[in-house]
PDB file of C-alpha atoms in Angstrom:
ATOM      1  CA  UNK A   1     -25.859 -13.437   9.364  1.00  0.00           C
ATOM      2  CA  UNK A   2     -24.505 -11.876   5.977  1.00  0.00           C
ATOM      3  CA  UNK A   3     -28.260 -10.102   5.510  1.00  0.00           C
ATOM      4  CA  UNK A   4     -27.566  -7.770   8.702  1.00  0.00           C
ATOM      5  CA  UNK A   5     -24.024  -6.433   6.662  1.00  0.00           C
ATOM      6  CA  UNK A   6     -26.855  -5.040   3.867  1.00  0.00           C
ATOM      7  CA  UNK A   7     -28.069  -2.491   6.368  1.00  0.00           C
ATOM      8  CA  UNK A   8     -25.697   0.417   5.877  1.00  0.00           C
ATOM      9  CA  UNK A   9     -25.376   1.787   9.303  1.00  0.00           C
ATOM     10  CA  UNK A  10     -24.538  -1.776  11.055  1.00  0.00           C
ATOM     11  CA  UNK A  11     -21.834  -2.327   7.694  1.00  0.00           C
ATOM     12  CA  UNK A  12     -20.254   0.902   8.763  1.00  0.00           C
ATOM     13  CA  UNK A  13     -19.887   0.422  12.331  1.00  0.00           C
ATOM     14  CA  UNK A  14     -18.652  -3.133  11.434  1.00  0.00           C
ATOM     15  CA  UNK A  15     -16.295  -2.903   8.711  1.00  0.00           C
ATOM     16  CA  UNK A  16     -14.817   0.105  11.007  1.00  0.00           C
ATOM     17  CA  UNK A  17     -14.578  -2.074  13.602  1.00  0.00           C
ATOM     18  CA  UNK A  18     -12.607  -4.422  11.642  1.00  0.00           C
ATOM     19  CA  UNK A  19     -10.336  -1.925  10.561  1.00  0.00           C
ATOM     20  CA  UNK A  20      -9.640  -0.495  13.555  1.00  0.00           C
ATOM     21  CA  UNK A  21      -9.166  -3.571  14.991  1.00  0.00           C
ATOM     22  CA  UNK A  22      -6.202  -4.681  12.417  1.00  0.00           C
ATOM     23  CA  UNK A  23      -4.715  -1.628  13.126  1.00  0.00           C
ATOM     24  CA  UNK A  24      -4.384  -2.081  16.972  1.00  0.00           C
ATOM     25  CA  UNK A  25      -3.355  -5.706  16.617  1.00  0.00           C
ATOM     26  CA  UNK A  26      -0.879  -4.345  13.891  1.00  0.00           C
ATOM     27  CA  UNK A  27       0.999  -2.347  16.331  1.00  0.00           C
ATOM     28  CA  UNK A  28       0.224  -4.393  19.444  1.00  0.00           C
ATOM     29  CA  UNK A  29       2.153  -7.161  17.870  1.00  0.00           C
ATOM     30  CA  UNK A  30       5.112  -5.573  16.313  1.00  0.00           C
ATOM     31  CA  UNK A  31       5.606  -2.940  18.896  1.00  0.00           C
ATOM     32  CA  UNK A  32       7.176  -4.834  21.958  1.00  0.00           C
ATOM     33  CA  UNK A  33       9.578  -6.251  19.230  1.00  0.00           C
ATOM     34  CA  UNK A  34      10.896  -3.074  17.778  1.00  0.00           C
ATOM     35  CA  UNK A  35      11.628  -2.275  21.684  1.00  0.00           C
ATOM     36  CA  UNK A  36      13.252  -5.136  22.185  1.00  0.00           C
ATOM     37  CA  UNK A  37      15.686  -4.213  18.937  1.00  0.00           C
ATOM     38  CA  UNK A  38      16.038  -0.672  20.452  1.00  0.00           C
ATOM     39  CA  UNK A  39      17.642  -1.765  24.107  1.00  0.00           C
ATOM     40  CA  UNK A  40      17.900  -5.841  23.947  1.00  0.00           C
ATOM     41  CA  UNK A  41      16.031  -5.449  27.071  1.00  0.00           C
ATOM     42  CA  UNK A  42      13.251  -8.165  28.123  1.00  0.00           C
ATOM     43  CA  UNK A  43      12.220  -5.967  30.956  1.00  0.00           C
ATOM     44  CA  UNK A  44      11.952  -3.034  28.808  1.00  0.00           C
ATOM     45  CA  UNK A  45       9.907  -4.969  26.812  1.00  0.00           C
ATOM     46  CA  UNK A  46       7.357  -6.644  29.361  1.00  0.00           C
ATOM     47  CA  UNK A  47       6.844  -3.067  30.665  1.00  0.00           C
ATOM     48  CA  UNK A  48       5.888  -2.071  26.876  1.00  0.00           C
ATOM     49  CA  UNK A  49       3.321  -5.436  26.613  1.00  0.00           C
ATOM     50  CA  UNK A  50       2.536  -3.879  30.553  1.00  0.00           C
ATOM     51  CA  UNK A  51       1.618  -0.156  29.145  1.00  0.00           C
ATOM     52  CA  UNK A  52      -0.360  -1.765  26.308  1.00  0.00           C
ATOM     53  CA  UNK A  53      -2.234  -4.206  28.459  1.00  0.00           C
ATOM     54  CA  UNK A  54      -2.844  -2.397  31.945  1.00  0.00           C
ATOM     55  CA  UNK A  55      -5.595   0.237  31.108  1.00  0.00           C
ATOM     56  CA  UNK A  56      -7.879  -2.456  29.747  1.00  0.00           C
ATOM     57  CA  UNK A  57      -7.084  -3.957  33.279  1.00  0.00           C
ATOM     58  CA  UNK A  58      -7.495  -1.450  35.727  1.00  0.00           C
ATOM     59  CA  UNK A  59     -10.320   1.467  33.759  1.00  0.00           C
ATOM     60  CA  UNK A  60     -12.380  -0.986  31.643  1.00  0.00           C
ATOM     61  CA  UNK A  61     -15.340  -0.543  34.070  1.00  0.00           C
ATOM     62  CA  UNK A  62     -15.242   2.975  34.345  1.00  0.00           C
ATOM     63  CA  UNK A  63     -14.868   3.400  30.674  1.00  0.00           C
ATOM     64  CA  UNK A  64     -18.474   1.738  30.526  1.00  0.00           C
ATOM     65  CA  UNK A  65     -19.828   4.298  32.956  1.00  0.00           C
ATOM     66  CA  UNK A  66     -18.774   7.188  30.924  1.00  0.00           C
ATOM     67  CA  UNK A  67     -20.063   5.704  27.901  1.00  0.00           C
ATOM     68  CA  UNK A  68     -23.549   5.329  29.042  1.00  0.00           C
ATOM     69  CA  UNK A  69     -23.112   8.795  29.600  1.00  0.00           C
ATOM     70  CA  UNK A  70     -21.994  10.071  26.295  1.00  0.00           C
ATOM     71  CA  UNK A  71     -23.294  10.422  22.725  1.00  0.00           C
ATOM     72  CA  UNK A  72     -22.156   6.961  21.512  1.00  0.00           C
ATOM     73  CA  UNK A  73     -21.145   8.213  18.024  1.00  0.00           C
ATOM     74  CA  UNK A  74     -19.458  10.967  18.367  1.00  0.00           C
ATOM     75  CA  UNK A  75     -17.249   8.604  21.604  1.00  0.00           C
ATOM     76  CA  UNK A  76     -16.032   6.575  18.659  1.00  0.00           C
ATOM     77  CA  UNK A  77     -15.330   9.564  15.950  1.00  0.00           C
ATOM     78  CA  UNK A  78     -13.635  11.391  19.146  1.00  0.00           C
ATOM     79  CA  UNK A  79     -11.566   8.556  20.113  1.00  0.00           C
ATOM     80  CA  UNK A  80     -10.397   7.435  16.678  1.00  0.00           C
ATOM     81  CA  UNK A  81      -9.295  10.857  15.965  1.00  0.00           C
ATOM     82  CA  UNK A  82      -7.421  11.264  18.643  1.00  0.00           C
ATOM     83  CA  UNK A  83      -5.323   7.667  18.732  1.00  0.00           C
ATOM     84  CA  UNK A  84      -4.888   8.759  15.053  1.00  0.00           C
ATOM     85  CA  UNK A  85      -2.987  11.567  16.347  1.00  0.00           C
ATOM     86  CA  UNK A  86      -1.257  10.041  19.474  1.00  0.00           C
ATOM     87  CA  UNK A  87      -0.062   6.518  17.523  1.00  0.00           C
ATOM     88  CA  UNK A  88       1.541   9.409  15.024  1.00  0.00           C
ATOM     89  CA  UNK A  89       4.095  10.288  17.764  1.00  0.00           C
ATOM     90  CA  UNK A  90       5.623   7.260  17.817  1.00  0.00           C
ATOM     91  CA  UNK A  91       6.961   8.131  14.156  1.00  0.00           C
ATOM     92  CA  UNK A  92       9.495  10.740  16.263  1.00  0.00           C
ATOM     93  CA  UNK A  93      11.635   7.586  18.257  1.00  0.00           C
ATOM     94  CA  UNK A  94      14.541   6.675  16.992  1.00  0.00           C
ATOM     95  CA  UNK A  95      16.546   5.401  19.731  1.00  0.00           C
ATOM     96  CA  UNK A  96      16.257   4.012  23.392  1.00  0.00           C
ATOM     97  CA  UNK A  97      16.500   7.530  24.837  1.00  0.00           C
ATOM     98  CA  UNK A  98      13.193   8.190  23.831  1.00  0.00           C
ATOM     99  CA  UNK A  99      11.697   4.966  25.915  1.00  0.00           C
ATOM    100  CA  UNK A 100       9.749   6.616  28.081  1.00  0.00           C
ATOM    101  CA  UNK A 101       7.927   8.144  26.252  1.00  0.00           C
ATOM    102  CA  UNK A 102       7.099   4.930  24.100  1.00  0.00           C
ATOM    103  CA  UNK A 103       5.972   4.428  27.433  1.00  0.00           C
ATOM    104  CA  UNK A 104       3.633   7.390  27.831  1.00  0.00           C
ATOM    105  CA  UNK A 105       2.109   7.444  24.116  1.00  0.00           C
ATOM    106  CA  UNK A 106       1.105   3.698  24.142  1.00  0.00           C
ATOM    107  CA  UNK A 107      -0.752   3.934  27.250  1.00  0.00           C
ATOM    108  CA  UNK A 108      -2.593   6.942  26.367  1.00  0.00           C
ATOM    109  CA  UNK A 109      -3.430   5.385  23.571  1.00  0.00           C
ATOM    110  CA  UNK A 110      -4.673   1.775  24.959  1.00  0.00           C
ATOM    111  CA  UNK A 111      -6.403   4.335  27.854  1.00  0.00           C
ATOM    112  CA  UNK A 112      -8.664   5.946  25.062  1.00  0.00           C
ATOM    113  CA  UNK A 113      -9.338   2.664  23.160  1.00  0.00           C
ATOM    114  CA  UNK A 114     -10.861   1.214  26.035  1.00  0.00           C
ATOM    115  CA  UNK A 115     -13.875   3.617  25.395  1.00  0.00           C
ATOM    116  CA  UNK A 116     -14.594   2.315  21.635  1.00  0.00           C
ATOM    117  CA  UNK A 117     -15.462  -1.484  22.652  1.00  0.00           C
ATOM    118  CA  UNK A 118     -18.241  -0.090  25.077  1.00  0.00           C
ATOM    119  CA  UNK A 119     -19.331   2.288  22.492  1.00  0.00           C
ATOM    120  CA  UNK A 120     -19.703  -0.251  19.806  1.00  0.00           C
ATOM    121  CA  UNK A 121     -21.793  -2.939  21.441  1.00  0.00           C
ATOM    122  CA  UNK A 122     -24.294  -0.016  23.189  1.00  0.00           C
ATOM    123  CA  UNK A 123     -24.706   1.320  19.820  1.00  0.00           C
ATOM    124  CA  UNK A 124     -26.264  -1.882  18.463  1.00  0.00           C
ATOM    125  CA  UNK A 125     -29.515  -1.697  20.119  1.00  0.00           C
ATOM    126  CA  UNK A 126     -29.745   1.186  17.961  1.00  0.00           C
ATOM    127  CA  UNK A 127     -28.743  -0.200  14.517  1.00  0.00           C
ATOM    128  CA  UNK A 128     -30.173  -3.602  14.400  1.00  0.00           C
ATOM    129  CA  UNK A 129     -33.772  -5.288  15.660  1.00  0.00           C
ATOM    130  CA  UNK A 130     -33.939  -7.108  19.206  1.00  0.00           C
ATOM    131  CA  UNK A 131     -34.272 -10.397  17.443  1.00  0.00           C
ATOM    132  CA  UNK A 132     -30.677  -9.680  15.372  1.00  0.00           C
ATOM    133  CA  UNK A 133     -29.029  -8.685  18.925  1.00  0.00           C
ATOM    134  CA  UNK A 134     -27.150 -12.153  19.138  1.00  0.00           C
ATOM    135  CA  UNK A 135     -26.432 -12.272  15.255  1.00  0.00           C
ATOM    136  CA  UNK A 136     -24.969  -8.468  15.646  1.00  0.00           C
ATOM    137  CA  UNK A 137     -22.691  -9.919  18.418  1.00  0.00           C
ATOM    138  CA  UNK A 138     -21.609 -12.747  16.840  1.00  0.00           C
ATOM    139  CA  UNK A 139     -20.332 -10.570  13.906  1.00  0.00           C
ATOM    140  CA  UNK A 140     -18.758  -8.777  15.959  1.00  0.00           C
ATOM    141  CA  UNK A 141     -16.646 -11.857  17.945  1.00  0.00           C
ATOM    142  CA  UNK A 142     -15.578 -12.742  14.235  1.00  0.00           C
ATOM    143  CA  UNK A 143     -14.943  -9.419  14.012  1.00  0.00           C
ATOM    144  CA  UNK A 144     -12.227  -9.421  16.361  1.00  0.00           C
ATOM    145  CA  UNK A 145     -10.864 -12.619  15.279  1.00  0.00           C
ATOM    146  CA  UNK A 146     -10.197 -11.330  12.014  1.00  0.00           C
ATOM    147  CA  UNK A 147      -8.461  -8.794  13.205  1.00  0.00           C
ATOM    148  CA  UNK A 148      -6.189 -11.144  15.390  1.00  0.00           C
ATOM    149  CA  UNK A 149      -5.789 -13.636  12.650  1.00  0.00           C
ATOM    150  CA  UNK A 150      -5.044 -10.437  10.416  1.00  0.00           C
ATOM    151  CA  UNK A 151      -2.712  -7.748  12.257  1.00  0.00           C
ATOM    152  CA  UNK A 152       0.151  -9.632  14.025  1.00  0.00           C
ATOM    153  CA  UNK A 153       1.322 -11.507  10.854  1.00  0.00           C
ATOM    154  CA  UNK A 154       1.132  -7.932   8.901  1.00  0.00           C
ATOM    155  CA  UNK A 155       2.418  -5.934  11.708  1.00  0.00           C
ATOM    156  CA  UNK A 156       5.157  -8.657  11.674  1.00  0.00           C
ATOM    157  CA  UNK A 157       6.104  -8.455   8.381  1.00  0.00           C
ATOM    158  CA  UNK A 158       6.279  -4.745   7.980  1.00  0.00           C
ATOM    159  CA  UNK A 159       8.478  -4.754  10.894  1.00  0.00           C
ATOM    160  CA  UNK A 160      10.879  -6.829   9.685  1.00  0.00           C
ATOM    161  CA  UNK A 161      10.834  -5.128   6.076  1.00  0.00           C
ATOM    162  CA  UNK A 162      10.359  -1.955   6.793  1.00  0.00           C
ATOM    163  CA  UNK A 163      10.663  -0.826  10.107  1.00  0.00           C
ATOM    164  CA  UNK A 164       8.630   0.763  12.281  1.00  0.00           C
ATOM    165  CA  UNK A 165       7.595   3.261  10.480  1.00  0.00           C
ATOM    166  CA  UNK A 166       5.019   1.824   8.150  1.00  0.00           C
ATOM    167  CA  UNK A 167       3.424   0.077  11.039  1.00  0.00           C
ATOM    168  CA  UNK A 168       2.850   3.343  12.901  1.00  0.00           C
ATOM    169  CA  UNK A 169       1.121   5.421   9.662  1.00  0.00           C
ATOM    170  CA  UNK A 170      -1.198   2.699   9.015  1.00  0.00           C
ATOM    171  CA  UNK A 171      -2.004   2.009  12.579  1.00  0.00           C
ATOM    172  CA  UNK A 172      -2.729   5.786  12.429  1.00  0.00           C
ATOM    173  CA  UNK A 173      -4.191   5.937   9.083  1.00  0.00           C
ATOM    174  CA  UNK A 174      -6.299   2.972   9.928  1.00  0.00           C
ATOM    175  CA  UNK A 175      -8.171   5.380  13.070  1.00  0.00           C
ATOM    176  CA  UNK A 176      -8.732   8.312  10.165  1.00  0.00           C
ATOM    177  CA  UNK A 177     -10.445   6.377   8.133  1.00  0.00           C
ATOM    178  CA  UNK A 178     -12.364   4.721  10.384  1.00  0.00           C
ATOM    179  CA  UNK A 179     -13.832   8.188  11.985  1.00  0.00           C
ATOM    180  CA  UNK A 180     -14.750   9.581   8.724  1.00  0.00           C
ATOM    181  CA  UNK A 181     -16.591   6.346   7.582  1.00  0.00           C
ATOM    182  CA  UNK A 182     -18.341   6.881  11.380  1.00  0.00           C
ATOM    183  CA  UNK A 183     -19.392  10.284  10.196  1.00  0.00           C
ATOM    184  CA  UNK A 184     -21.876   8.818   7.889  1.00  0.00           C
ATOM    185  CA  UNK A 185     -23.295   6.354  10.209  1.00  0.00           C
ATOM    186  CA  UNK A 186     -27.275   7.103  11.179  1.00  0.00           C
ATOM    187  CA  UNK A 187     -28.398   6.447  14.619  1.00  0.00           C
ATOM    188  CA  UNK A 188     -31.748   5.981  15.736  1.00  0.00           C
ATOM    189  CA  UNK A 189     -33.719   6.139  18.419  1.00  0.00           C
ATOM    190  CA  UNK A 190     -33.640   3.154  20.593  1.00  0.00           C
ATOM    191  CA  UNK A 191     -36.237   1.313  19.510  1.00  0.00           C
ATOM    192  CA  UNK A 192     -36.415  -0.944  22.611  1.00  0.00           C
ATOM    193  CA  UNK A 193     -35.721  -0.981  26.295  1.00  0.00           C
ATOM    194  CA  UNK A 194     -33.266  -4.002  27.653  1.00  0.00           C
ATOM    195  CA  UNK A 195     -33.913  -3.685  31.474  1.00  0.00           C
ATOM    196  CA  UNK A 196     -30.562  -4.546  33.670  1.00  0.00           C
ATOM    197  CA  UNK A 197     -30.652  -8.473  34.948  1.00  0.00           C
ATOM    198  CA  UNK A 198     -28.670  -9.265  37.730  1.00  0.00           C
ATOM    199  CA  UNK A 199     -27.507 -12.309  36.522  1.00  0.00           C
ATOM    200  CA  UNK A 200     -25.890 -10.165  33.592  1.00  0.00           C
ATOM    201  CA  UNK A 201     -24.251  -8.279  36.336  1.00  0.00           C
ATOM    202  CA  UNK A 202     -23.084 -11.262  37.662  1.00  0.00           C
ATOM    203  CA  UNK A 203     -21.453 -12.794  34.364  1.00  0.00           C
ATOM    204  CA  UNK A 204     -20.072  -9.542  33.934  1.00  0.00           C
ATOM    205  CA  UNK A 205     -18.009  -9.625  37.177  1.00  0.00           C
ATOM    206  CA  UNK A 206     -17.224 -13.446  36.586  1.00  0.00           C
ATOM    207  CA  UNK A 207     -15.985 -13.128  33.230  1.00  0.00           C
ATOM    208  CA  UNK A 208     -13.125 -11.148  33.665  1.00  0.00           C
ATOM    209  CA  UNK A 209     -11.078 -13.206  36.560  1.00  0.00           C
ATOM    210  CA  UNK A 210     -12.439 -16.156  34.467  1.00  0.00           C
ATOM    211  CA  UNK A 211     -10.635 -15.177  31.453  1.00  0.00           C
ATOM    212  CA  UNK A 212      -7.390 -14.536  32.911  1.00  0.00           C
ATOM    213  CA  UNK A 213      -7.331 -17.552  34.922  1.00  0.00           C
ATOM    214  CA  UNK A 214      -7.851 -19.682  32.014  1.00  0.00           C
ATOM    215  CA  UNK A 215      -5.278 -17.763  30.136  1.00  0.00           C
ATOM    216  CA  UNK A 216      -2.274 -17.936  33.205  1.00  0.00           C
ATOM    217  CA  UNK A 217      -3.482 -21.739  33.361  1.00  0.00           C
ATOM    218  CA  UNK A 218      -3.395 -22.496  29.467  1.00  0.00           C
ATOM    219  CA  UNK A 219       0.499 -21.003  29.379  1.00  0.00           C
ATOM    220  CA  UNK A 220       2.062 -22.588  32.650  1.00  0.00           C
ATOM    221  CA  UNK A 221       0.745 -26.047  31.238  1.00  0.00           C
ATOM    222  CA  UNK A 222       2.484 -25.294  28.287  1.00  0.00           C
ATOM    223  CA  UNK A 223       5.248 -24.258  29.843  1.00  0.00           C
ATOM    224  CA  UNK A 224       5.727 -27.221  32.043  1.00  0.00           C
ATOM    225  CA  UNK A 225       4.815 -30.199  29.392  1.00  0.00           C
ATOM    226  CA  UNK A 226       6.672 -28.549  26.445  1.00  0.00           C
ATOM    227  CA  UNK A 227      10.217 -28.888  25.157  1.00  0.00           C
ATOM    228  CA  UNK A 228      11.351 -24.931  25.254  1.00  0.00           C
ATOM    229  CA  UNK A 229      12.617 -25.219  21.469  1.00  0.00           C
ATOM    230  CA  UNK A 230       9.280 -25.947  20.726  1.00  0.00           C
ATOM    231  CA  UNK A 231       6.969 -23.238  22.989  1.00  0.00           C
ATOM    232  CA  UNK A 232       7.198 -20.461  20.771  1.00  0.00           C
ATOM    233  CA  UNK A 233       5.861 -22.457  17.676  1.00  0.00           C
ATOM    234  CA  UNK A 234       3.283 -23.888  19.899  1.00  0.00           C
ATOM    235  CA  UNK A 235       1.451 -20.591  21.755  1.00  0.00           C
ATOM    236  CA  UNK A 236       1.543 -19.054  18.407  1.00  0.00           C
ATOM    237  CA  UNK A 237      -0.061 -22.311  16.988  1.00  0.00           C
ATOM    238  CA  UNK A 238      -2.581 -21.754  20.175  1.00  0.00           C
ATOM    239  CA  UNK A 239      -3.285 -17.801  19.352  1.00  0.00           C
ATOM    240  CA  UNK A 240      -4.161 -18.732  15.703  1.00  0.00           C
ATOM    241  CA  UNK A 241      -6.684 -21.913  17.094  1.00  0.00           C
ATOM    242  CA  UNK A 242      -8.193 -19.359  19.513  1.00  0.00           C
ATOM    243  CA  UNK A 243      -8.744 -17.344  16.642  1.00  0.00           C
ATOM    244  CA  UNK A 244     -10.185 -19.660  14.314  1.00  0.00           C
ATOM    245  CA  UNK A 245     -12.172 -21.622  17.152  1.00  0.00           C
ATOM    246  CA  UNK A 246     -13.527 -18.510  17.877  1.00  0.00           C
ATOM    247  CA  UNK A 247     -14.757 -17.408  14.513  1.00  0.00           C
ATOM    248  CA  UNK A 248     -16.265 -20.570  13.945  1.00  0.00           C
ATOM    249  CA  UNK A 249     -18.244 -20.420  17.486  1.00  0.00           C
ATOM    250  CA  UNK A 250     -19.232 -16.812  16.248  1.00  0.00           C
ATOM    251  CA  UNK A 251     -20.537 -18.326  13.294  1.00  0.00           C
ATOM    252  CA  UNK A 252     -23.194 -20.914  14.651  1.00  0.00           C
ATOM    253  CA  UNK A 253     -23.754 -18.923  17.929  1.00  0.00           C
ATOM    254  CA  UNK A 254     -25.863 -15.953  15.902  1.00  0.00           C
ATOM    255  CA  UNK A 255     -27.987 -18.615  13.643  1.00  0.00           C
ATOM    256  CA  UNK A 256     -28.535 -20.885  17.339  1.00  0.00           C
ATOM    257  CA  UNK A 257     -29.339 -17.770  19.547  1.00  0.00           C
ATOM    258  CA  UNK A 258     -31.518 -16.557  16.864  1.00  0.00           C
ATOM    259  CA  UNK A 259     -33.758 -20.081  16.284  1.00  0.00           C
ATOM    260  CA  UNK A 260     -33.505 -21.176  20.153  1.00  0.00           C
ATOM    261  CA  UNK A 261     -32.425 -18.569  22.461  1.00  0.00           C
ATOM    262  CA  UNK A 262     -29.628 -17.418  24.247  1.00  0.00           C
ATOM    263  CA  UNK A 263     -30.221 -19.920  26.740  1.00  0.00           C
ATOM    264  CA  UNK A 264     -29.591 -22.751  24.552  1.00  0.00           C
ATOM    265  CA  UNK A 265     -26.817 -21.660  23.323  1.00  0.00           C
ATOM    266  CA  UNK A 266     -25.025 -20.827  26.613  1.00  0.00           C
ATOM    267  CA  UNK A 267     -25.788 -24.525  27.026  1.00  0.00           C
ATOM    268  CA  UNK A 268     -23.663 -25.856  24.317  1.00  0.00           C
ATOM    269  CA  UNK A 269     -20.896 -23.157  24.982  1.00  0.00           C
ATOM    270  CA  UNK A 270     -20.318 -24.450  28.785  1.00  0.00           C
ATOM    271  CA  UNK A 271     -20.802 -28.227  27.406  1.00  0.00           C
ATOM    272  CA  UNK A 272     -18.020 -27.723  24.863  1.00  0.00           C
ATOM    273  CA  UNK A 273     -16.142 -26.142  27.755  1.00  0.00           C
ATOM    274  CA  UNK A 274     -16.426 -28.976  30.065  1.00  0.00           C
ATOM    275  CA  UNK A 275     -15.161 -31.524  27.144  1.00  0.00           C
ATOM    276  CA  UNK A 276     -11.908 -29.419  26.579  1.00  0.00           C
ATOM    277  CA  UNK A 277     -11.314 -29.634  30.273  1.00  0.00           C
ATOM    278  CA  UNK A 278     -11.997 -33.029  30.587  1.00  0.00           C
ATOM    279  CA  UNK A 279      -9.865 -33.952  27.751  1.00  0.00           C
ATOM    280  CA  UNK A 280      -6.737 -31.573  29.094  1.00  0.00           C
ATOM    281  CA  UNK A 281      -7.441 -33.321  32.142  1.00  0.00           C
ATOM    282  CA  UNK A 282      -6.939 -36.595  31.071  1.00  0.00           C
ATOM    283  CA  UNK A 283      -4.169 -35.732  29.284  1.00  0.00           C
ATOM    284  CA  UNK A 284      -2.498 -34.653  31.929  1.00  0.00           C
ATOM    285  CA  UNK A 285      -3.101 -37.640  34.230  1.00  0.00           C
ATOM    286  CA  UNK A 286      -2.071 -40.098  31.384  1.00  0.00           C
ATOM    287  CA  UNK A 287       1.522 -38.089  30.740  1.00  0.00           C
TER     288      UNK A 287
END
């Protein structure tokens, strides 16, 4: 997995990746705190985790459509440049007057990230062989768990040191320096043609709905079969898990996927699924 890091365009796009990733989770986490310590306001702090969240929701599919479209490079320089500059507007609030347009920056900014996710995983046709593909993605789901594992504790910590502030320029820093390390990146020619399956399309309109069921399910069950003192402790307990569980499934799904096929490994992934579920189920029937 390690050997495909050697090759210098698939280490830039990663390690920028990975930066840029820390950066958004870095402000994702410490952001709808430092508006709750501006107006002591819940509601004006779901409608910040709201602005951060909804463009993700509502334009992810379109964002793919434009991509396709686009020069997939210079979408990722263009967009990291320009949340490098938006993100720096943040550094001008300095009290709840200037909410709404908290409002405004952070969901211009989540509405042009949308666009680097589809830019990054088309551009890896390009960088690595067709044999590599499902290595190259697993990096990439580590990738992202890093980042999660990495950013919230940080973003955390700065916030409660040092403000806002510091959170914002690195956040914004982190975009700079991941467009000029895309600068140097080499793409070639597709090397390959992947024709469209329609039971890709298919997973692809599953996923989504699946994911957020799961997710609305997971927290009500915790909610209902938890003490309250203890729910806080326990669903960040659960994000860190997820995180970890999720590296470690990156790990062994490239080396599987490479040796048997994506097939195979799909396998394991919805067997491991149906023993979690059976086990939460019986858990819940013996309580």
């Amino acid at each position: 997995m390690l050997r495909l890091l050697q090759q210098r365009n698939m280490a830039l796009l990663w390690i920028g990746g990975l930066i840029s990733l820390i950066g958004d989770w870095l402000l994702l986490a410490a952001l709808p705190y430092y508006v709750y310590q501006l107006t002591g306001s819940l509601l004006a702090t779901a409608a910040m985790t709201v602005m951060q969240l909804a463009p993700s929701v509502v334009l992810s599919s379109f964002a793919g459509v434009f991509v396709d479209r686009w020069n997939r490079k210079a979408t990722l320089i263009l967009c990291n440049i320009l949340q490098c500059g938006i993100v720096l507007l943040l550094l001008l609030v300095h009290s709840k007057s200037w909410l709404p347009a908290v409002y405004v920056v952070v969901f211009v900014q989540a509405t042009v990230s949308i666009f680097v996710a589809p830019a990054q995983y088309a551009l890896l046709p390009h960088l690595v062989a067709e044999n590599e593909l499902t290595t190259a993605n697993s990096l990439f789901g580590i990738n992202n768990q890093l980042a999660r594992l990495i950013g919230p504790p940080l973003g955390g910590a700065l916030l409660g040191s040092f403000g806002i502030n510091p959170v914002v320029a690195l956040d914004s820093g982190s975009f700079l320096i991941v467009a000029l390390m895309l600068i140097y990146m080499v793409v070639p020619s597709l090397p390959f043609h992947i024709p469209v399956l329609p039971v890709a399309l298919t997973v692809a309109l599953l996923l989504g709905p699946e994911q957020v069921a799961t997710g609305v399910a997971l927290q009500t069950l915790m909610q209902t079969s938890v003490e309250n003192s203890y729910q806080g402790r326990l669903f960040g307990t659960m994000g860190t898990t997820g995180a970890l569980f999720s590296m470690l499934g990156g790990a062994f799904a490239g080396p599987l996927g490479e040796r048997f096929g994506i097939v195979p490994a799909l396998d394991v992934t919805a067997l491991l699924t149906l023993v979690a579920a059976g086990i939460v189920f019986f858990s819940i029937r013996s309580t």
